[in-house]
PDB file of C-alpha atoms in Angstrom:
ATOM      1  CA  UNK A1451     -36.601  97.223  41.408  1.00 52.00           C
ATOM      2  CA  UNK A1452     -34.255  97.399  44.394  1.00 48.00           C
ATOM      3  CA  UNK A1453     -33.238  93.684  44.372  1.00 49.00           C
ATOM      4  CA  UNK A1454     -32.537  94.204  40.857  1.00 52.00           C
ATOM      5  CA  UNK A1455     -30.041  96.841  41.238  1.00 44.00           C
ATOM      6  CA  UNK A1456     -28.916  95.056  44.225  1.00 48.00           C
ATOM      7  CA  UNK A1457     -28.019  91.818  42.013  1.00 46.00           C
ATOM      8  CA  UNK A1458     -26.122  94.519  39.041  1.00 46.00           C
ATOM      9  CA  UNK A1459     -24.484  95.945  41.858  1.00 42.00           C
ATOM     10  CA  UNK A1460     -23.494  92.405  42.946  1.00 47.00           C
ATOM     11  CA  UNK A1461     -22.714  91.448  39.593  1.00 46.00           C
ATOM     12  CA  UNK A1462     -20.247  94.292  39.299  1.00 43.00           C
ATOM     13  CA  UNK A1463     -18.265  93.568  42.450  1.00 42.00           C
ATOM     14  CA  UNK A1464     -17.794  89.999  41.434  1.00 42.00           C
ATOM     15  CA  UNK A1465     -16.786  91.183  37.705  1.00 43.00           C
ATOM     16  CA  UNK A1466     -14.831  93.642  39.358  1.00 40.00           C
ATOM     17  CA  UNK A1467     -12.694  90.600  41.669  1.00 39.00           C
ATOM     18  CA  UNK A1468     -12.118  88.346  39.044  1.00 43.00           C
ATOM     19  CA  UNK A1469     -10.582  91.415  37.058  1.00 44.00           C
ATOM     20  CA  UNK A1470      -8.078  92.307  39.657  1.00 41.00           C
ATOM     21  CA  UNK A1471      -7.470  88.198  40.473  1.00 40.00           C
ATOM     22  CA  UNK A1472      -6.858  87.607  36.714  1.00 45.00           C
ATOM     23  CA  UNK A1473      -4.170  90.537  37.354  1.00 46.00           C
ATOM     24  CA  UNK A1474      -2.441  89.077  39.845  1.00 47.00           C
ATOM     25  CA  UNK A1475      -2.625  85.772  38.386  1.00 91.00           C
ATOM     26  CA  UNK A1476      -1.155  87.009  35.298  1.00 92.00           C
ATOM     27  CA  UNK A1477       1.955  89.056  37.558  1.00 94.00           C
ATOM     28  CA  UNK A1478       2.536  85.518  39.690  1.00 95.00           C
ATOM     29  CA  UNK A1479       2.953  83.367  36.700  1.00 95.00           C
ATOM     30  CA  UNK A1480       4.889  85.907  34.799  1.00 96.00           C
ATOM     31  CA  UNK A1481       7.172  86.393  38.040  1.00 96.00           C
ATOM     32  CA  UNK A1482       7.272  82.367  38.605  1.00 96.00           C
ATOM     33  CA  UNK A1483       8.235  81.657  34.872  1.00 97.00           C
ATOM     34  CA  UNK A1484      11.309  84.273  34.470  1.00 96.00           C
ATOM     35  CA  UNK A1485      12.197  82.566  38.076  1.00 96.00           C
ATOM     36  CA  UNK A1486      12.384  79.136  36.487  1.00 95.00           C
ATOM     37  CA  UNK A1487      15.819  79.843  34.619  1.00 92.00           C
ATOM     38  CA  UNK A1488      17.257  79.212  38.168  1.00 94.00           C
ATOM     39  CA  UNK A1489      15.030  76.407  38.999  1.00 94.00           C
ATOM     40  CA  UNK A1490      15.456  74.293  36.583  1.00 96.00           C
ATOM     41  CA  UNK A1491      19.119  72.521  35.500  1.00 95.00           C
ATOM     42  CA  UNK A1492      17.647  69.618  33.561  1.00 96.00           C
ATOM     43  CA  UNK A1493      15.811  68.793  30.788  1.00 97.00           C
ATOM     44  CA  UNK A1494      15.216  66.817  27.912  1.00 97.00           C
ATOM     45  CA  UNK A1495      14.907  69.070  24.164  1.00 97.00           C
ATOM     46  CA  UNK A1496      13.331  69.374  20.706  1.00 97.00           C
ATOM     47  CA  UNK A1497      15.009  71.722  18.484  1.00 97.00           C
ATOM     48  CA  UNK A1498      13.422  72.570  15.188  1.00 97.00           C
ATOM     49  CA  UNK A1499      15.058  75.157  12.430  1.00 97.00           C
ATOM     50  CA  UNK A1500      13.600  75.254   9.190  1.00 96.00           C
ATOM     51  CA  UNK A1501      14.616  78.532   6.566  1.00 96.00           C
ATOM     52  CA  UNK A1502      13.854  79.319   2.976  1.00 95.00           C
ATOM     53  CA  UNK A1503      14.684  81.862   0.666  1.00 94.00           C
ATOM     54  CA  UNK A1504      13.702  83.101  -2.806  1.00 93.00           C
ATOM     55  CA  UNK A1505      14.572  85.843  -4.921  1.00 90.00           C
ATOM     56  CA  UNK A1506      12.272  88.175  -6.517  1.00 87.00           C
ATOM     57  CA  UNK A1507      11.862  86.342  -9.854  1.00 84.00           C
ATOM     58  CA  UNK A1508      12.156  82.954  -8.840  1.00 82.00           C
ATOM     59  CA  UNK A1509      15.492  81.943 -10.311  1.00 81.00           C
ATOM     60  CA  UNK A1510      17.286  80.876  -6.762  1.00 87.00           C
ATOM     61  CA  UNK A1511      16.021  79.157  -3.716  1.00 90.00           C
ATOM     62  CA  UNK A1512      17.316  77.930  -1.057  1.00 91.00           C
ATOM     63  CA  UNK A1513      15.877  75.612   2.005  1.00 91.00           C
ATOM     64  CA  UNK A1514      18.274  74.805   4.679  1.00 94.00           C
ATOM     65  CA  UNK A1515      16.794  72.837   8.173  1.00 96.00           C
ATOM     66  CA  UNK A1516      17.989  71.579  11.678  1.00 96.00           C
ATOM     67  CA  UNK A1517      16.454  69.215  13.796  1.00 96.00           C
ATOM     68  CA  UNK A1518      18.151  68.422  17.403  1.00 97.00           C
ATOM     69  CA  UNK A1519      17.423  66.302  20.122  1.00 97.00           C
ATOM     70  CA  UNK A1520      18.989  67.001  23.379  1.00 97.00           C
ATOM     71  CA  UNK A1521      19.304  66.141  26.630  1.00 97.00           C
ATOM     72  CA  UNK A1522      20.706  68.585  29.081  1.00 97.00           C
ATOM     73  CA  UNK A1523      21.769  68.597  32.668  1.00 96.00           C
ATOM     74  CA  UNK A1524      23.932  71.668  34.608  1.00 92.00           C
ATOM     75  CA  UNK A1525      24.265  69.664  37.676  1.00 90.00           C
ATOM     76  CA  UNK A1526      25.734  67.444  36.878  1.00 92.00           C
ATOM     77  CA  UNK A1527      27.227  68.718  33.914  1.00 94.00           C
ATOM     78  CA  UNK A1528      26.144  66.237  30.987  1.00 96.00           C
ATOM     79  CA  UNK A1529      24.748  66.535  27.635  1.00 97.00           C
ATOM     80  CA  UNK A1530      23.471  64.562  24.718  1.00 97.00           C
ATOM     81  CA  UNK A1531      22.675  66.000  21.125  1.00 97.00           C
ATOM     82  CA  UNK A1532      22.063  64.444  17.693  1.00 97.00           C
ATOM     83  CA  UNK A1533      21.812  66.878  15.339  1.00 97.00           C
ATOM     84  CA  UNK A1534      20.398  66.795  11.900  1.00 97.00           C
ATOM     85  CA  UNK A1535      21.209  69.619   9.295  1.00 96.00           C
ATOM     86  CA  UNK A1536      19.714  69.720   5.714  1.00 94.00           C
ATOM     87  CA  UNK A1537      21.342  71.919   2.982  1.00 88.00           C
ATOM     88  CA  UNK A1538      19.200  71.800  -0.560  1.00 82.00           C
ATOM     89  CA  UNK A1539      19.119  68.055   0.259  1.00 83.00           C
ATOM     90  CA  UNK A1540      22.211  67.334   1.559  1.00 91.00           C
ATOM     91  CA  UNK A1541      22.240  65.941   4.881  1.00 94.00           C
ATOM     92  CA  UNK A1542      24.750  65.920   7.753  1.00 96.00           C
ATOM     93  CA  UNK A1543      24.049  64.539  11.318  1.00 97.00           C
ATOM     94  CA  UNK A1544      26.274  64.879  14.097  1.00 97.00           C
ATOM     95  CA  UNK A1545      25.691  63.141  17.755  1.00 97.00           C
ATOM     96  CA  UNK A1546      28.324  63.892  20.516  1.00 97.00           C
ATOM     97  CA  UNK A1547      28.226  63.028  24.485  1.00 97.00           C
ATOM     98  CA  UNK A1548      29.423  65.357  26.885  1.00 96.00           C
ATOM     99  CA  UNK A1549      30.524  64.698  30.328  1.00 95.00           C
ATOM    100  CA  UNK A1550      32.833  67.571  32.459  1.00 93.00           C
ATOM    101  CA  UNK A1551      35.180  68.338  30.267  1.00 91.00           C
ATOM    102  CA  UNK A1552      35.461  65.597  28.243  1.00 94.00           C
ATOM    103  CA  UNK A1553      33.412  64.746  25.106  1.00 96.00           C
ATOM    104  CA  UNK A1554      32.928  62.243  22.428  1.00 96.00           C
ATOM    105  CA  UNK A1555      31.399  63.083  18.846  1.00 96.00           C
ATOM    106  CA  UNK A1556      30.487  61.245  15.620  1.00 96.00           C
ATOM    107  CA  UNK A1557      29.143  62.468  12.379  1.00 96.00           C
ATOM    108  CA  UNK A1558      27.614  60.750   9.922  1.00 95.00           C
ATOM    109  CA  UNK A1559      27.476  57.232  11.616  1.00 93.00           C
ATOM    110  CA  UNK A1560      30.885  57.591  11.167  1.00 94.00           C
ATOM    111  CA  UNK A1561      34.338  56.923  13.786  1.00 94.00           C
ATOM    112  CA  UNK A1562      33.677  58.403  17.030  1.00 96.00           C
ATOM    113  CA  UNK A1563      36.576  60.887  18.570  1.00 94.00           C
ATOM    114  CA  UNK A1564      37.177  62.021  21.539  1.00 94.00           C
ATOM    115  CA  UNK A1565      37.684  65.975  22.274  1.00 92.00           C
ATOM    116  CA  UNK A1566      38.192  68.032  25.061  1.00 88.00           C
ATOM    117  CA  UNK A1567      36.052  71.166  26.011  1.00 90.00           C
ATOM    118  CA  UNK A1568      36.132  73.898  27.638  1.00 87.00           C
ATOM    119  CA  UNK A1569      34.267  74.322  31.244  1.00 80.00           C
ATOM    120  CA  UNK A1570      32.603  77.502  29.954  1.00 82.00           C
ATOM    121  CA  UNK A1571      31.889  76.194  26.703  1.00 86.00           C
ATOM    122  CA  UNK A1572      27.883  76.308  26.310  1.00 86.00           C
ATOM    123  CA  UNK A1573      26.117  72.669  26.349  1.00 87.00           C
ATOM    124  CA  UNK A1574      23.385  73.949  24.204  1.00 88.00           C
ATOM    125  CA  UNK A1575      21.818  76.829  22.671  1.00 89.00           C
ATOM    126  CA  UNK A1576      19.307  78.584  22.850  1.00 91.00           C
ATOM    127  CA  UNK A1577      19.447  77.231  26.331  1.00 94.00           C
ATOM    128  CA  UNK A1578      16.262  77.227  28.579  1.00 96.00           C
ATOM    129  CA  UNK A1579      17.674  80.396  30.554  1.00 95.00           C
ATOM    130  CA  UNK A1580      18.065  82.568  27.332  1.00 96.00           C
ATOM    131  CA  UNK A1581      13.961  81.526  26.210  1.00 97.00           C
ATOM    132  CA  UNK A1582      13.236  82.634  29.500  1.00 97.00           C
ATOM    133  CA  UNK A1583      15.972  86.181  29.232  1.00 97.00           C
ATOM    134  CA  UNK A1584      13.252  86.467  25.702  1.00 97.00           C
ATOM    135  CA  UNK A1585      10.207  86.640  27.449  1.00 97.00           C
ATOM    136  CA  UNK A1586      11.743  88.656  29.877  1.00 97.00           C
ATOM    137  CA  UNK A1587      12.643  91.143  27.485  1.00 97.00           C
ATOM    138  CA  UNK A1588       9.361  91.104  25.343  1.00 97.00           C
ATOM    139  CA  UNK A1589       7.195  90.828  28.082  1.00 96.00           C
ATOM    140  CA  UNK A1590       5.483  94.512  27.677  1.00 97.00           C
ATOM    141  CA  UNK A1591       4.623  93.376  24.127  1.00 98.00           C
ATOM    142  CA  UNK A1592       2.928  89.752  24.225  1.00 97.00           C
ATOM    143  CA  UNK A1593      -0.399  89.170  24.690  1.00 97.00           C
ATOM    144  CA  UNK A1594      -1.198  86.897  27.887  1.00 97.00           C
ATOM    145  CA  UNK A1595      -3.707  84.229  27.649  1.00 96.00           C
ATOM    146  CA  UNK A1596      -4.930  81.651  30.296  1.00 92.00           C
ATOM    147  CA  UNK A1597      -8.271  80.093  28.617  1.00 84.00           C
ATOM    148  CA  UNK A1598      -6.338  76.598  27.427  1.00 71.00           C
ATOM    149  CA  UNK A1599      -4.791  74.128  29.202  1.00 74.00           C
ATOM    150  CA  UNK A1600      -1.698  76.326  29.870  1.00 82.00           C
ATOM    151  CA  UNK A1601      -0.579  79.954  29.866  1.00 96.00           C
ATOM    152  CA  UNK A1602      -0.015  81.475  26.320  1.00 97.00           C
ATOM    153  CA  UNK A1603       2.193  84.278  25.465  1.00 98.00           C
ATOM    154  CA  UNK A1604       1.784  85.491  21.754  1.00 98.00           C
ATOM    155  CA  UNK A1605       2.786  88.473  19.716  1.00 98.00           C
ATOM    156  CA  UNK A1606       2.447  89.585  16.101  1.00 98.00           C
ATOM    157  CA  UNK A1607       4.000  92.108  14.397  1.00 98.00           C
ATOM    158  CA  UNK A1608       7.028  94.671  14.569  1.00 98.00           C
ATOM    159  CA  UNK A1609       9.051  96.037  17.074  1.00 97.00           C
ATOM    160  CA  UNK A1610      12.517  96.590  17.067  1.00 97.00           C
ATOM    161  CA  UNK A1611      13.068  95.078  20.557  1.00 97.00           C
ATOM    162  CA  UNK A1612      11.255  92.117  20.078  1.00 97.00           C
ATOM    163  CA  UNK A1613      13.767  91.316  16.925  1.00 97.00           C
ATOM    164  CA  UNK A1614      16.501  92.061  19.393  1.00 96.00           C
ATOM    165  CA  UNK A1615      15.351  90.034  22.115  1.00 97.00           C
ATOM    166  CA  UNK A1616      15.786  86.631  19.943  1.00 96.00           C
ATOM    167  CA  UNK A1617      18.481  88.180  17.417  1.00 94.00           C
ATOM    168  CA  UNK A1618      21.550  86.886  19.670  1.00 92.00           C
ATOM    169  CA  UNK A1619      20.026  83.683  21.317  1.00 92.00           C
ATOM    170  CA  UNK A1620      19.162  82.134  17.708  1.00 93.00           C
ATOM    171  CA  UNK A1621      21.913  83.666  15.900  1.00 89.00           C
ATOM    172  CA  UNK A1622      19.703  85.519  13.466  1.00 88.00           C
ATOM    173  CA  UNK A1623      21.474  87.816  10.988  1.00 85.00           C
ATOM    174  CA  UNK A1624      19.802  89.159   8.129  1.00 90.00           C
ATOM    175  CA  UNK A1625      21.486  90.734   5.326  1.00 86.00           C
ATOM    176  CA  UNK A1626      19.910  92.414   1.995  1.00 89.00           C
ATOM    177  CA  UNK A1627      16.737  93.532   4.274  1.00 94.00           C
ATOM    178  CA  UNK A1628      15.690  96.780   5.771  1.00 96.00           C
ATOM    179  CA  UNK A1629      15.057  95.170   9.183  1.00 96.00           C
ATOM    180  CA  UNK A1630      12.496  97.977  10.470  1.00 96.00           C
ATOM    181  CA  UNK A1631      10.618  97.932   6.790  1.00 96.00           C
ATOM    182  CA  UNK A1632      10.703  94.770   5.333  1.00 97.00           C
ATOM    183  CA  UNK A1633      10.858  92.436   8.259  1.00 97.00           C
ATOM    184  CA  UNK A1634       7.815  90.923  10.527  1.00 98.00           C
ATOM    185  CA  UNK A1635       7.718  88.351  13.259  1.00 97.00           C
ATOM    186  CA  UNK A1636       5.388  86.145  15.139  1.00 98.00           C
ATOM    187  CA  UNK A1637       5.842  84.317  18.633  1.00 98.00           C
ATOM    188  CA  UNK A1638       4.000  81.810  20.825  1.00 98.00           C
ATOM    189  CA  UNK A1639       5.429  80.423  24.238  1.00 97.00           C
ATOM    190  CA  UNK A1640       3.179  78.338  26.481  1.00 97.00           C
ATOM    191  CA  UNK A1641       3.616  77.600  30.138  1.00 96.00           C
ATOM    192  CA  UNK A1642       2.406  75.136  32.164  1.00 93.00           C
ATOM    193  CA  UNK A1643      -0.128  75.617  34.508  1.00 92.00           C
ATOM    194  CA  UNK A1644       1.741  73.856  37.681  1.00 92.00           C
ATOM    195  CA  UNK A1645       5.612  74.945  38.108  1.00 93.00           C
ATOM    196  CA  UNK A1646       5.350  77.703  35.141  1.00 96.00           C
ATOM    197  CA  UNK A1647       7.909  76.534  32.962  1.00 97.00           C
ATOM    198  CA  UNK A1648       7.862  77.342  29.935  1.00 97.00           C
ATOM    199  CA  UNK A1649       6.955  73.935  27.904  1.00 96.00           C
ATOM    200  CA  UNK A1650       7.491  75.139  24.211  1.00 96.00           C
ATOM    201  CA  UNK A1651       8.253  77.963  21.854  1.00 97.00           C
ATOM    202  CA  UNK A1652       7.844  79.038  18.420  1.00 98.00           C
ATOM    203  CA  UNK A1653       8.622  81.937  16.425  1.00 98.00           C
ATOM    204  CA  UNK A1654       8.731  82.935  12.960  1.00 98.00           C
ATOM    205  CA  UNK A1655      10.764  85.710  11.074  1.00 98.00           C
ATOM    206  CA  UNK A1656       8.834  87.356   7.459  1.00 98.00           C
ATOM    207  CA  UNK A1657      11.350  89.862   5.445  1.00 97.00           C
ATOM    208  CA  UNK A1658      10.373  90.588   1.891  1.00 96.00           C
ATOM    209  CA  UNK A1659      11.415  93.298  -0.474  1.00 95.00           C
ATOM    210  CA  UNK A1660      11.868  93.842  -4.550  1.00 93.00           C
ATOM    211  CA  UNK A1661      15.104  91.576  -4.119  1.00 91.00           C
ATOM    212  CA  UNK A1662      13.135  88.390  -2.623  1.00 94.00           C
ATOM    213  CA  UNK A1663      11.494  86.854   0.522  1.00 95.00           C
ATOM    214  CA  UNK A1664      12.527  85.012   2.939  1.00 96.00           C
ATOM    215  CA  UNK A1665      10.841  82.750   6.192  1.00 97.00           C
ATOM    216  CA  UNK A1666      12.695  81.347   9.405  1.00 97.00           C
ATOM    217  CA  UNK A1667      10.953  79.416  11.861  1.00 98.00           C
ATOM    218  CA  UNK A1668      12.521  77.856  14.970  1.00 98.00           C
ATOM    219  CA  UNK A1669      10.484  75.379  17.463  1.00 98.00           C
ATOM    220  CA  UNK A1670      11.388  74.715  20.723  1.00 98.00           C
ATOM    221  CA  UNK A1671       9.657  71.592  23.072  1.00 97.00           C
ATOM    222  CA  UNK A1672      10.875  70.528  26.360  1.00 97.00           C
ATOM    223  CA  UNK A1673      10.372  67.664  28.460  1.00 96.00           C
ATOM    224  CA  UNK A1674      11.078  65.926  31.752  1.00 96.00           C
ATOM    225  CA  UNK A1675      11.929  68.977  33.535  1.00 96.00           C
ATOM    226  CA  UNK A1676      14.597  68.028  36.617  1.00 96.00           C
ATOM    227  CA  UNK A1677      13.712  64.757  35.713  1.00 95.00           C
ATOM    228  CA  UNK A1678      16.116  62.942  33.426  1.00 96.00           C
ATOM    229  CA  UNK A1679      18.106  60.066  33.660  1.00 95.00           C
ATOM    230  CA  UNK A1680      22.106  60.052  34.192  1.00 95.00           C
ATOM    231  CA  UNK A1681      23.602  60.445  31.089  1.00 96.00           C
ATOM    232  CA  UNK A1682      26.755  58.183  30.262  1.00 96.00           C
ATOM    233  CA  UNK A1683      29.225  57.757  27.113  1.00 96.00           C
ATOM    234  CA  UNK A1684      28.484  54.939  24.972  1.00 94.00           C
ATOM    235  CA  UNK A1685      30.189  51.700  25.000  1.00 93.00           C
ATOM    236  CA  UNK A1686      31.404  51.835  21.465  1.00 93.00           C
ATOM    237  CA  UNK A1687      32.282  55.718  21.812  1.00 92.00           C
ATOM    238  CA  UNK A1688      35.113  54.829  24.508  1.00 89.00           C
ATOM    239  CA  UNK A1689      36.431  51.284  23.204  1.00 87.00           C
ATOM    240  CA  UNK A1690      36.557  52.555  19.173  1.00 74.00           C
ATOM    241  CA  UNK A1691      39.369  55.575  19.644  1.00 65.00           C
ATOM    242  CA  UNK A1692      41.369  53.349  21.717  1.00 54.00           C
ATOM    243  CA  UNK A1693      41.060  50.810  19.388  1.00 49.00           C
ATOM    244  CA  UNK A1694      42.043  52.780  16.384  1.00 50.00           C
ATOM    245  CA  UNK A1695      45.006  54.164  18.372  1.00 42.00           C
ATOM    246  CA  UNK A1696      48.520  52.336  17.194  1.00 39.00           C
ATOM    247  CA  UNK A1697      50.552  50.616  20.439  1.00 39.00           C
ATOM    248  CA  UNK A1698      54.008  51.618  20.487  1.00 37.00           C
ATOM    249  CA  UNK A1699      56.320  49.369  21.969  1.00 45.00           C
ATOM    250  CA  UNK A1700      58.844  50.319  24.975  1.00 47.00           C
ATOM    251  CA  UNK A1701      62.108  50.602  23.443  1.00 45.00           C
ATOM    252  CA  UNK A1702      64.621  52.512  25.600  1.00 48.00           C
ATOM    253  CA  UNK A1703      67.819  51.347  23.490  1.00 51.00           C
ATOM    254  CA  UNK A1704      67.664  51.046  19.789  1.00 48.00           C
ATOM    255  CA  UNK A1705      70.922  50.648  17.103  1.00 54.00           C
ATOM    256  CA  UNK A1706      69.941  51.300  13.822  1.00 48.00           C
ATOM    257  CA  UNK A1707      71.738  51.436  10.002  1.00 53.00           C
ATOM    258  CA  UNK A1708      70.605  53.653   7.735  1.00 45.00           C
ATOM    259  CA  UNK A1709      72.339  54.416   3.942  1.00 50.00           C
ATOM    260  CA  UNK A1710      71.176  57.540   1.756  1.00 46.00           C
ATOM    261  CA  UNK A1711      71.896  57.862  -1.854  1.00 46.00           C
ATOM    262  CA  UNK A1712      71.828  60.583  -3.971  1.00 43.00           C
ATOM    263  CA  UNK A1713      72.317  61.177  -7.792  1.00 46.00           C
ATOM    264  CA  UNK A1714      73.283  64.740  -9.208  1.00 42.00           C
ATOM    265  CA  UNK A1715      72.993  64.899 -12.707  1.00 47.00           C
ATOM    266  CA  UNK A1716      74.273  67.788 -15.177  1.00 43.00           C
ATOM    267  CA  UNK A1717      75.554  68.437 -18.861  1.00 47.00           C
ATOM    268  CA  UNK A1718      78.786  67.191 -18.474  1.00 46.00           C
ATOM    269  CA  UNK A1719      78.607  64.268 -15.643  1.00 49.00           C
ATOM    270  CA  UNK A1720      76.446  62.365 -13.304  1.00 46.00           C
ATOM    271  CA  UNK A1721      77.679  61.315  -9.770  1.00 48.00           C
ATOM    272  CA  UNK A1722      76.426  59.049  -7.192  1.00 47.00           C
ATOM    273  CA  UNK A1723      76.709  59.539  -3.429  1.00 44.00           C
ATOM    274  CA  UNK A1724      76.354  57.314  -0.985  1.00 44.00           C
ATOM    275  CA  UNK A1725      76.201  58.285   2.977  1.00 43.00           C
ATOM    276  CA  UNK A1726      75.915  55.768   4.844  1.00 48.00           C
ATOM    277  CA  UNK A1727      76.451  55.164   9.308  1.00 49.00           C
ATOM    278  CA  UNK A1728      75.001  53.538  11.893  1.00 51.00           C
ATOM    279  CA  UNK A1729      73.325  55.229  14.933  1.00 46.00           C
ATOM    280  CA  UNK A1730      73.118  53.489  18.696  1.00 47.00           C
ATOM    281  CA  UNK A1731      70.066  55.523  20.865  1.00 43.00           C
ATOM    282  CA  UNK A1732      69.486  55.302  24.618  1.00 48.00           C
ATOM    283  CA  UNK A1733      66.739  57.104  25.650  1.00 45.00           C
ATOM    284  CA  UNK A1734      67.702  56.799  29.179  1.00 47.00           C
ATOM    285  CA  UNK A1735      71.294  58.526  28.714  1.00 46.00           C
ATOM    286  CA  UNK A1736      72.180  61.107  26.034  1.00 42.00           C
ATOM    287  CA  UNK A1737      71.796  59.703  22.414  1.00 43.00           C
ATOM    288  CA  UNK A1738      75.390  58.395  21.685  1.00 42.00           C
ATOM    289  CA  UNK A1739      75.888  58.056  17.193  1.00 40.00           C
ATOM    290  CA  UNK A1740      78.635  57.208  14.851  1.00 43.00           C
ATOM    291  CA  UNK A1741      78.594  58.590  11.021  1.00 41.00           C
ATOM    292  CA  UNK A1742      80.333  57.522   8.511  1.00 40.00           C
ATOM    293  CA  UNK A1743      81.130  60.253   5.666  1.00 40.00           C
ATOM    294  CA  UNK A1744      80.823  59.525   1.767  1.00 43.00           C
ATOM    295  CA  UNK A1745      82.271  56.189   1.384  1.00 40.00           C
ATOM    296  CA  UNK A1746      82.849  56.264  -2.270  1.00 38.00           C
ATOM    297  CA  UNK A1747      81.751  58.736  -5.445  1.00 37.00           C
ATOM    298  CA  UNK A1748      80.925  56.910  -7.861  1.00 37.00           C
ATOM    299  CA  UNK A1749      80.867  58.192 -11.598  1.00 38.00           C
ATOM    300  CA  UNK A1750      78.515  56.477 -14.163  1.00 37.00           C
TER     301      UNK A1750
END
C-alpha cells in the first residue's frame, strides 16, 4: 500500500513539472515570436485573398481574389511582387521591382516604366512585423497548441478586439453589417519550432444578415527567412523605357519660318489673313526674332 501511494505521489510531482514546463514553454515561444519582428528583415511571401458576397435572395454575387508573390528584404531595401487580382473574371496582374528609391513596374505583360518612391513608402503589406503586432494584440484570446510539428495559435469566434487587431493591417472594411451581431471570425498562425517565426497565417471573416452573406479569407506563407538572394531589376525592365524614350538632338541655334493663315467668314464678306515671319533662336544668348505683320488681306 505504501509504495503505491508513493508511486501516485510520484506521479503527481512529475504531472505537476511538466504542467509548469509546458507554461514556460508556452511564455518563451510567445516572447521569442513577438521578438522576431526585429529579427527578421528578409523573406520570401505567399499572399492569398479570396472574397465573396451574396445577397439575401440570390440575385447578385460577387467573387473578387488576389494572389501575390513577394520577395522582401529591409536591409537592403529590395522588393519583388507579382500580383494577381480577379474581379468576376476579369484579371489584372501587376509585377514591379523595387530597389532604394527607385522602382520599375509592368502590368499585364505589358511596357515596363520606371517610377520613383518614396523612402517611407511600405514594400509590402501586411508586412511580417504587423502579423506579428496581430498576435501580439490577440494573444489573451488564442488557444496555444504544441502537439504538431510546430506551435499553433487558433481562435474562433467574436471579440471586438480580435476584429480590430487585423481590421487595419488587411484593410478590412465592412459596410451593410452590424459588426458585433452579424460578424464571426476564425484564425490559425503556426510557428516553427526552432527560431519561432511565425511560418504561416490564415484567417477568415463570416458576416450574414437578412440583406446577404458574405466570406473573406486571407493566407499568408513565408519562406527563406534571412535567407534570400539579392534581388536585381531585370534586363528588359531597364533597356525597354530607355528605348521607348525619343533622342533629341543638341541644337543650340535654330532659324525657323513659319506662315499662319486665317479665314473669317460673315454675311456680308470673307477675308483671308496671312501672318507670316521668320524667327532666329540661340539658346546660349537671349532668343533674338523678326515678325513680319499681315502682308496682304486678301478678299475672296
Amino acid at each position: 500500500m505504501k509504495k503505491i501511494v508513493t508511486l501516485l505521489v510520484i506521479f503527481l510531482l512529475l504531472l505537476l513539472v511538466a504542467a509548469c514546463s509546458q507554461g514556460d514553454n508556452e511564455e518563451e515561444i510567445l516572447e521569442n515570436t513577438l521578438q522576431s519582428s526585429q529579427d527578421v528583415y528578409q523573406y520570401a511571401a505567399d499572399f492569398d485573398m479570396r472574397i465573396y458576397v451574396e445577397t439575401s435572395d440570390q440575385s447578385q454575387t460577387s467573387n473578387n481574389s488576389a494572389q501575390a508573390e513577394i520577395i522582401l528584404s529591409e536591409d537592403p531595401v529590395a522588393s519583388y511582387q507579382h500580383l494577381t487580382q480577379e474581379e468576376d473574371g476579369a484579371e489584372k496582374t501587376t509585377t514591379a521591382y523595387r530597389i532604394d528609391n527607385e522602382a520599375y513596374v509592368q502590368d499585364d505583360g505589358g511596357s515596363w516604366r520606371k517610377v520613383d518612391v518614396m523612402e517611407e513608402e511600405p514594400m509590402f503589406e501586411p508586412s511580417y512585423p504587423e502579423i506579428v503586432s496581430i498576435l501580439e494584440a490577440v494573444e489573451d484570446y488564442a488557444v496555444f497548441d504544441s502537439s504538431d510539428s510546430a506551435y499553433t495559435y487558433t481562435y474562433s469566434g467574436f471579440d471586438r478586439e480580435v476584429y480590430d487587431a487585423f481590421e487595419t493591417p488587411f484593410n478590412v472594411e465592412l459596410t451593410g453589417f452590424d459588426i458585433d451581431e452579424d460578424v464571426s471570425l476564425d484564425f490559425t498562425m503556426h510557428v516553427n519550432e526552432t527560431e519561432h517565426y511565425i511560418e504561416n497565417m490564415e484567417y477568415n471573416i463570416y458576416a450574414d444578415n437578412n440583406m446577404g452573406n458574405l466570406e473573406m479569407n486571407f493566407q499568408i506563407t513565408y519562406e527563406d527567412i534571412n535567407d534570400i538572394d539579392p534581388i536585381e531589376f531585370p534586363e528588359e525592365a531597364i533597356e525597354e523605357p530607355a528605348g521607348n524614350a525619343v533622342d533629341l538632338p543638341d541644337i543650340n541655334q535654330y532659324a525657323v519660318d513659319f506662315k499662319m493663315h486665317a479665314d473669317v467668314e460673315t454675311e456680308v464678306e470673307s477675308d483671308r489673313s496671312i501672318l507670316e515671319g521668320e524667327a532666329i533662336v540661340s539658346n546660349e544668348d537671349r532668343a533674338a526674332y523678326q515678325l513680319t505683320l499681315p502682308a496682304k488681306m486678301m478678299k475672296r
